[in-house]
Amino acid sequence: MSHNTNTSIKSAPIAESGPWAAAGEHPNAVTNRFYTYECVQEIAAFIQRLVPAKPELAIICGSGLGGLADLIVDKTVIPYSEIPHFPRSTVVGHRSNLVFGTFNGLNVVCMQGRFHPYEGYTTAMCAFPVRVMHMLGARSLVVTCAAGGLNKDYSVGDIMLIKDHLNLPSFAGNNPLIGHNDERFGPRFPPVGHAYDRQYIMKMKEIAAKYNLQLREGVYCGLGGPCYETIAEINMLRLLGGDAVGMSTVHEVTLAAHCGFRTLGIALITNKCLSDYNSTYEAVHEDVIRISELKADELQQLIFDFVNVLKNNDLENQH
Ligand SMILES: O=P(O)(O)O[C@H]1O[C@H](CO)[C@@H](O)[C@H]1O
């Protein structure tokens, strides 16, 4: 009896790679769950051979917001599939390219497509490109995402600057920094209370004011997904102080804070989170993409102008 059980486990190494990986059919068929410092170095060296110019700003594009990368000039586009050890984006609205070039005159690296835990990647795998971009030389990060509006004052299409986050997977022991800490990346116990740079937030508000645009400022709740929230969960997140909810960003910003990035987080409110049991509305990804694409120009303009702040070094406490 026990012999048979062992035999069947051996022939289907689920813990290693999953049955789909054995068949080689699933895009997430990855077995390496951790990226060592040496692995990040290998990836950075590979990229540097293709793109010698040092990026100063890293940008991560959220769902439906990848059009920003198309505005980069003198571009080098490296598909994730051509970068050693890189995962692939599998979600509609996320392309799978690392794009280098200049944006408003500044050297940038842009993730045109991100990775989410619900795609089957660990949070460490989802976030590790942040370390690659840091190793390439970037010290400022702009993270964008689509999010549901928990705050009842918010409307669809609002742009929310993220002032803080609730990393809910981390509450359940799912933090990208779990495991061996390589001090070359950052400290074992990193502070994250100021993960979202206050000066960047203030500068972005000033920029928006020039366009008579009122930006929201709030707390982003990061969940694992892929289900949108139940009504009870929406009510709970509101009680916890959440203003917007999504399935990304928090693990990326955690690694960014760990390695010392200054980060600006921008959430586009693509749908309202309704807590009325009589309402028939449900969030759907098609709406998320549609609203993101509708508002992309506005967001791109704000980030374009924000680059002037970085170029002119128009900041205090630059570290
Ligand atoms: O956070 P981004 O990648 O913008 O995407 C958001 O949109 C998807 C749900 O519609 C989820 O992946 C959620 O996190």
CSV table of C-alpha atoms and ligand atoms in Angstrom, one decimal:
chain,number,residue,atom,x,y,z
A,1,MET,CA,0.0,0.0,0.0
A,2,SER,CA,2.6,2.6,1.1
A,3,HIS,CA,4.9,1.4,-1.7
A,4,ASN,CA,2.2,2.2,-4.3
A,5,THR,CA,1.7,5.7,-2.9
A,6,ASN,CA,5.4,6.4,-3.0
A,7,THR,CA,5.6,5.3,-6.6
A,8,SER,CA,2.8,7.5,-7.7
A,9,ILE,CA,4.3,10.5,-5.9
A,10,LYS,CA,7.6,9.9,-7.7
A,11,SER,CA,6.1,9.7,-11.1
A,12,ALA,CA,4.2,13.0,-10.6
A,13,PRO,CA,6.5,15.5,-8.8
A,14,ILE,CA,3.8,18.0,-8.0
A,15,ALA,CA,5.8,19.9,-5.4
A,16,GLU,CA,8.7,20.4,-7.9
A,17,SER,CA,6.9,21.8,-10.8
A,18,GLY,CA,3.3,20.7,-11.0
A,19,PRO,CA,1.7,18.2,-13.4
A,20,TRP,CA,1.4,20.8,-16.2
A,21,ALA,CA,5.2,21.6,-16.0
A,22,ALA,CA,6.0,17.9,-16.4
A,23,ALA,CA,3.9,18.1,-19.6
A,24,GLY,CA,5.6,21.3,-20.6
A,25,GLU,CA,2.4,23.0,-21.4
A,26,HIS,CA,1.7,25.6,-18.9
A,27,PRO,CA,3.4,29.1,-19.2
A,28,ASN,CA,4.0,29.2,-15.5
A,29,ALA,CA,6.0,26.0,-15.5
A,30,VAL,CA,8.8,27.4,-13.4
A,31,THR,CA,10.7,25.4,-10.7
A,32,ASN,CA,13.1,28.1,-9.5
A,33,ARG,CA,11.1,30.0,-6.8
A,34,PHE,CA,14.0,32.1,-5.5
A,35,TYR,CA,16.4,34.5,-7.2
A,36,THR,CA,19.8,34.7,-5.6
A,37,TYR,CA,21.9,37.8,-5.7
A,38,GLU,CA,24.1,36.0,-8.2
A,39,CYS,CA,21.1,35.3,-10.4
A,40,VAL,CA,20.0,38.9,-10.3
A,41,GLN,CA,23.6,39.9,-11.2
A,42,GLU,CA,23.5,37.4,-14.2
A,43,ILE,CA,20.3,39.0,-15.4
A,44,ALA,CA,21.6,42.5,-15.0
A,45,ALA,CA,24.8,41.7,-16.8
A,46,PHE,CA,22.8,40.1,-19.7
A,47,ILE,CA,20.7,43.3,-20.0
A,48,GLN,CA,23.7,45.6,-19.7
A,49,ARG,CA,25.3,43.9,-22.7
A,50,LEU,CA,22.2,44.9,-24.7
A,51,VAL,CA,21.6,48.3,-23.1
A,52,PRO,CA,24.7,49.9,-21.7
A,53,ALA,CA,22.9,53.2,-20.7
A,54,LYS,CA,22.1,53.3,-17.0
A,55,PRO,CA,18.4,53.8,-16.3
A,56,GLU,CA,17.6,56.4,-13.6
A,57,LEU,CA,13.9,55.7,-13.3
A,58,ALA,CA,12.1,52.4,-13.2
A,59,ILE,CA,8.4,52.2,-14.1
A,60,ILE,CA,6.0,49.3,-13.6
A,61,CYS,CA,2.8,49.4,-15.8
A,62,GLY,CA,-0.4,48.2,-14.3
A,63,SER,CA,-3.3,46.5,-16.1
A,64,GLY,CA,-4.1,48.4,-19.3
A,65,LEU,CA,-1.4,51.0,-18.7
A,66,GLY,CA,1.4,49.5,-20.8
A,67,GLY,CA,0.9,52.2,-23.4
A,68,LEU,CA,3.3,54.4,-21.5
A,69,ALA,CA,6.2,52.2,-22.7
A,70,ASP,CA,5.2,53.1,-26.3
A,71,LEU,CA,6.0,56.7,-25.6
A,72,ILE,CA,9.6,55.9,-24.7
A,73,VAL,CA,12.0,57.0,-27.4
A,74,ASP,CA,15.3,55.5,-28.7
A,75,LYS,CA,13.8,52.3,-27.4
A,76,THR,CA,15.3,48.9,-26.8
A,77,VAL,CA,12.5,46.4,-26.2
A,78,ILE,CA,13.6,43.1,-24.6
A,79,PRO,CA,10.8,40.5,-24.4
A,80,TYR,CA,10.7,38.7,-21.0
A,81,SER,CA,11.0,35.5,-22.9
A,82,GLU,CA,14.5,36.5,-24.0
A,83,ILE,CA,15.8,37.4,-20.6
A,84,PRO,CA,17.3,34.5,-18.6
A,85,HIS,CA,15.2,33.3,-15.7
A,86,PHE,CA,12.4,35.9,-16.3
A,87,PRO,CA,8.8,34.9,-15.7
A,88,ARG,CA,6.1,35.8,-18.3
A,89,SER,CA,3.0,38.0,-17.9
A,90,THR,CA,0.0,35.9,-18.6
A,91,VAL,CA,-2.8,38.4,-17.8
A,92,VAL,CA,-4.8,40.3,-20.5
A,93,GLY,CA,-3.7,43.9,-20.4
A,94,HIS,CA,-0.1,43.1,-19.6
A,95,ARG,CA,2.5,42.7,-22.3
A,96,SER,CA,5.8,40.9,-21.5
A,97,ASN,CA,8.5,43.4,-22.3
A,98,LEU,CA,11.3,45.3,-20.5
A,99,VAL,CA,11.5,48.6,-22.4
A,100,PHE,CA,14.6,50.8,-22.2
A,101,GLY,CA,15.1,54.3,-23.6
A,102,THR,CA,14.4,57.9,-22.7
A,103,PHE,CA,11.1,59.3,-21.4
A,104,ASN,CA,11.0,63.1,-21.3
A,105,GLY,CA,14.7,63.0,-21.7
A,106,LEU,CA,15.5,60.7,-18.8
A,107,ASN,CA,16.9,57.2,-19.1
A,108,VAL,CA,14.2,54.8,-18.0
A,109,VAL,CA,13.5,51.1,-17.7
A,110,CYS,CA,9.8,50.1,-17.9
A,111,MET,CA,8.1,46.9,-17.1
A,112,GLN,CA,5.4,46.6,-19.8
A,113,GLY,CA,3.6,43.9,-17.9
A,114,ARG,CA,4.0,42.7,-14.3
A,115,PHE,CA,3.6,39.4,-12.5
A,116,HIS,CA,0.9,38.6,-10.0
A,117,PRO,CA,0.8,35.9,-7.3
A,118,TYR,CA,-2.4,34.4,-8.8
A,119,GLU,CA,-0.6,33.6,-12.0
A,120,GLY,CA,1.2,31.0,-10.0
A,121,TYR,CA,4.3,32.9,-9.0
A,122,THR,CA,5.5,33.4,-5.5
A,123,THR,CA,5.5,37.0,-4.3
A,124,ALA,CA,9.3,37.0,-4.4
A,125,MET,CA,9.2,36.0,-8.1
A,126,CYS,CA,6.6,38.6,-8.9
A,127,ALA,CA,8.7,41.3,-7.4
A,128,PHE,CA,12.2,40.3,-8.2
A,129,PRO,CA,12.5,42.5,-11.3
A,130,VAL,CA,12.5,45.5,-8.9
A,131,ARG,CA,15.9,44.2,-7.8
A,132,VAL,CA,17.1,43.8,-11.3
A,133,MET,CA,16.1,47.4,-12.1
A,134,HIS,CA,17.9,48.6,-9.0
A,135,MET,CA,21.0,46.7,-9.9
A,136,LEU,CA,20.9,48.3,-13.3
A,137,GLY,CA,21.1,51.7,-11.6
A,138,ALA,CA,17.6,53.0,-11.2
A,139,ARG,CA,16.9,54.7,-7.8
A,140,SER,CA,13.4,56.1,-8.4
A,141,LEU,CA,10.4,53.8,-9.0
A,142,VAL,CA,6.9,54.7,-10.3
A,143,VAL,CA,4.5,51.8,-9.8
A,144,THR,CA,1.1,52.0,-11.4
A,145,CYS,CA,-1.9,49.8,-11.0
A,146,ALA,CA,-5.6,49.4,-11.6
A,147,ALA,CA,-7.6,49.2,-8.4
A,148,GLY,CA,-11.1,49.0,-7.1
A,149,GLY,CA,-12.4,52.0,-5.2
A,150,LEU,CA,-13.2,51.1,-1.6
A,151,ASN,CA,-13.6,54.7,-0.5
A,152,LYS,CA,-17.2,55.7,-1.0
A,153,ASP,CA,-16.1,59.2,-2.1
A,154,TYR,CA,-14.1,57.9,-5.0
A,155,SER,CA,-15.4,57.7,-8.6
A,156,VAL,CA,-14.4,55.5,-11.5
A,157,GLY,CA,-11.5,57.2,-13.3
A,158,ASP,CA,-10.0,58.8,-10.2
A,159,ILE,CA,-6.3,58.7,-9.8
A,160,MET,CA,-5.1,57.9,-6.3
A,161,LEU,CA,-1.6,58.5,-5.1
A,162,ILE,CA,-0.7,55.6,-2.7
A,163,LYS,CA,0.4,56.9,0.6
A,164,ASP,CA,0.6,53.6,2.3
A,165,HIS,CA,-0.5,50.0,1.9
A,166,LEU,CA,-2.0,47.0,3.7
A,167,ASN,CA,0.0,44.0,2.6
A,168,LEU,CA,-2.6,41.4,3.4
A,169,PRO,CA,-0.8,38.3,2.0
A,170,SER,CA,2.1,39.3,4.4
A,171,PHE,CA,-0.3,38.9,7.3
A,172,ALA,CA,-0.6,35.3,6.3
A,173,GLY,CA,3.1,34.7,6.1
A,174,ASN,CA,3.4,35.5,2.4
A,175,ASN,CA,6.0,38.3,2.2
A,176,PRO,CA,8.5,38.5,-0.7
A,177,LEU,CA,11.3,38.9,1.9
A,178,ILE,CA,10.6,35.6,3.6
A,179,GLY,CA,13.5,33.2,3.5
A,180,HIS,CA,17.3,33.8,3.5
A,181,ASN,CA,18.1,37.5,3.6
A,182,ASP,CA,21.1,38.5,1.4
A,183,GLU,CA,22.3,41.8,3.0
A,184,ARG,CA,23.6,42.9,-0.4
A,185,PHE,CA,20.0,43.5,-1.3
A,186,GLY,CA,19.0,45.1,2.0
A,187,PRO,CA,18.5,44.6,5.7
A,188,ARG,CA,16.8,41.6,7.4
A,189,PHE,CA,14.2,43.8,9.0
A,190,PRO,CA,13.6,46.7,6.7
A,191,PRO,CA,11.4,49.7,7.7
A,192,VAL,CA,8.5,50.2,5.3
A,193,GLY,CA,6.6,53.0,7.0
A,194,HIS,CA,7.8,55.4,4.4
A,195,ALA,CA,7.8,53.1,1.4
A,196,TYR,CA,5.9,55.7,-0.6
A,197,ASP,CA,8.0,58.9,-0.8
A,198,ARG,CA,6.2,61.9,0.7
A,199,GLN,CA,8.1,64.4,-1.5
A,200,TYR,CA,7.1,62.5,-4.6
A,201,ILE,CA,3.5,62.6,-3.5
A,202,MET,CA,3.7,66.4,-2.9
A,203,LYS,CA,5.4,67.0,-6.3
A,204,MET,CA,2.8,64.9,-8.1
A,205,LYS,CA,0.0,66.9,-6.4
A,206,GLU,CA,1.6,70.2,-7.6
A,207,ILE,CA,1.8,68.8,-11.1
A,208,ALA,CA,-1.8,67.7,-11.1
A,209,ALA,CA,-2.9,71.1,-9.8
A,210,LYS,CA,-1.5,72.7,-13.0
A,211,TYR,CA,-4.1,70.7,-14.9
A,212,ASN,CA,-6.8,71.4,-12.4
A,213,LEU,CA,-6.8,67.8,-11.6
A,214,GLN,CA,-7.6,66.7,-8.1
A,215,LEU,CA,-5.7,63.6,-7.1
A,216,ARG,CA,-6.8,61.2,-4.4
A,217,GLU,CA,-4.4,60.1,-1.8
A,218,GLY,CA,-5.1,56.9,0.0
A,219,VAL,CA,-4.2,53.4,1.3
A,220,TYR,CA,-3.9,50.5,-1.2
A,221,CYS,CA,-4.9,47.1,0.0
A,222,GLY,CA,-3.0,44.3,-1.8
A,223,LEU,CA,-4.8,40.9,-1.9
A,224,GLY,CA,-3.7,37.7,-3.5
A,225,GLY,CA,-6.6,37.4,-6.0
A,226,PRO,CA,-7.6,36.3,-8.5
A,227,CYS,CA,-11.2,36.6,-7.1
A,228,TYR,CA,-12.5,40.0,-6.8
A,229,GLU,CA,-13.7,40.7,-3.2
A,230,THR,CA,-16.8,39.5,-1.6
A,231,ILE,CA,-19.1,42.1,0.0
A,232,ALA,CA,-18.0,41.1,3.4
A,233,GLU,CA,-14.3,41.5,2.4
A,234,ILE,CA,-15.0,44.9,1.0
A,235,ASN,CA,-16.6,45.9,4.3
A,236,MET,CA,-13.7,44.5,6.2
A,237,LEU,CA,-11.1,46.4,4.0
A,238,ARG,CA,-13.0,49.6,4.6
A,239,LEU,CA,-12.9,49.1,8.4
A,240,LEU,CA,-9.2,48.5,8.1
A,241,GLY,CA,-8.7,51.9,6.5
A,242,GLY,CA,-8.4,50.8,2.9
A,243,ASP,CA,-9.2,53.2,0.1
A,244,ALA,CA,-8.4,51.0,-2.9
A,245,VAL,CA,-7.9,47.4,-3.5
A,246,GLY,CA,-5.9,45.4,-6.0
A,247,MET,CA,-3.8,42.2,-6.5
A,248,SER,CA,-0.3,43.7,-7.1
A,249,THR,CA,2.0,46.5,-6.0
A,250,VAL,CA,2.5,45.6,-2.3
A,251,HIS,CA,5.2,42.9,-2.9
A,252,GLU,CA,7.0,45.1,-5.4
A,253,VAL,CA,7.0,48.1,-3.1
A,254,THR,CA,8.2,45.9,-0.3
A,255,LEU,CA,11.3,44.9,-2.3
A,256,ALA,CA,11.7,48.5,-3.5
A,257,ALA,CA,11.8,49.7,0.1
A,258,HIS,CA,14.2,46.9,1.0
A,259,CYS,CA,16.8,47.9,-1.6
A,260,GLY,CA,16.3,51.7,-1.1
A,261,PHE,CA,14.2,52.9,-4.0
A,262,ARG,CA,12.2,56.1,-3.7
A,263,THR,CA,8.8,55.1,-4.8
A,264,LEU,CA,5.7,56.8,-6.2
A,265,GLY,CA,2.7,54.6,-6.3
A,266,ILE,CA,-0.3,55.5,-8.5
A,267,ALA,CA,-3.6,53.6,-8.5
A,268,LEU,CA,-6.2,54.2,-11.1
A,269,ILE,CA,-9.7,53.5,-9.8
A,270,THR,CA,-11.2,51.4,-12.5
A,271,ASN,CA,-14.3,50.3,-10.7
A,272,LYS,CA,-16.3,50.8,-7.5
A,273,CYS,CA,-16.3,48.2,-4.8
A,274,LEU,CA,-20.0,47.9,-4.0
A,275,SER,CA,-21.2,46.6,-0.7
A,276,ASP,CA,-24.9,46.5,-1.3
A,277,TYR,CA,-26.2,43.0,-1.5
A,278,ASN,CA,-29.1,44.2,-3.7
A,279,SER,CA,-26.7,45.6,-6.3
A,280,THR,CA,-26.2,43.3,-9.3
A,281,TYR,CA,-22.9,45.0,-10.4
A,282,GLU,CA,-19.7,42.9,-10.2
A,283,ALA,CA,-16.2,43.9,-11.1
A,284,VAL,CA,-14.9,42.4,-14.4
A,285,HIS,CA,-11.5,42.6,-15.9
A,286,GLU,CA,-12.8,43.9,-19.2
A,287,ASP,CA,-14.1,47.1,-17.4
A,288,VAL,CA,-10.8,47.4,-15.6
A,289,ILE,CA,-8.9,47.4,-18.9
A,290,ARG,CA,-11.4,49.7,-20.6
A,291,ILE,CA,-11.1,52.4,-17.9
A,292,SER,CA,-7.3,52.0,-17.6
A,293,GLU,CA,-7.0,52.6,-21.4
A,294,LEU,CA,-9.4,55.5,-21.2
A,295,LYS,CA,-7.4,57.3,-18.5
A,296,ALA,CA,-4.0,56.2,-19.7
A,297,ASP,CA,-3.2,59.5,-21.4
A,298,GLU,CA,-3.8,61.5,-18.2
A,299,LEU,CA,-1.7,59.2,-16.2
A,300,GLN,CA,1.1,59.3,-18.7
A,301,GLN,CA,1.1,63.1,-18.8
A,302,LEU,CA,1.5,63.2,-15.0
A,303,ILE,CA,4.4,60.8,-15.1
A,304,PHE,CA,5.9,62.6,-18.0
A,305,ASP,CA,5.8,65.9,-16.0
A,306,PHE,CA,7.1,64.1,-12.8
A,307,VAL,CA,10.2,63.2,-14.8
A,308,ASN,CA,11.1,66.9,-14.8
A,309,VAL,CA,11.2,66.8,-11.0
A,310,LEU,CA,13.8,64.0,-11.2
A,311,LYS,CA,15.7,65.6,-14.0
A,312,ASN,CA,16.0,68.9,-12.2
A,313,ASN,CA,16.7,67.1,-8.9
A,314,ASP,CA,14.0,69.3,-7.5
A,315,LEU,CA,13.8,67.4,-4.2
A,316,GLU,CA,15.1,67.5,-0.7
A,317,ASN,CA,16.5,64.5,1.1
A,318,GLN,CA,17.6,62.7,-2.1
A,319,HIS,CA,19.1,59.5,-0.9
B,1,LIG,O1,-2.6,45.6,-10.3
B,1,LIG,P1,-2.7,45.5,-11.8
B,1,LIG,O2,-1.6,44.7,-12.4
B,1,LIG,O3,-2.8,46.9,-12.4
B,1,LIG,O4,-4.1,44.7,-12.1
B,1,LIG,C1,-5.3,44.7,-11.5
B,1,LIG,O5,-6.3,44.3,-12.4
B,1,LIG,C2,-6.5,42.9,-12.3
B,1,LIG,C3,-7.9,42.6,-12.0
B,1,LIG,O6,-8.7,43.2,-12.9
B,1,LIG,C4,-5.6,42.4,-11.1
B,1,LIG,O7,-4.4,41.9,-11.6
B,1,LIG,C5,-5.4,43.7,-10.4
B,1,LIG,O8,-4.2,43.7,-9.5
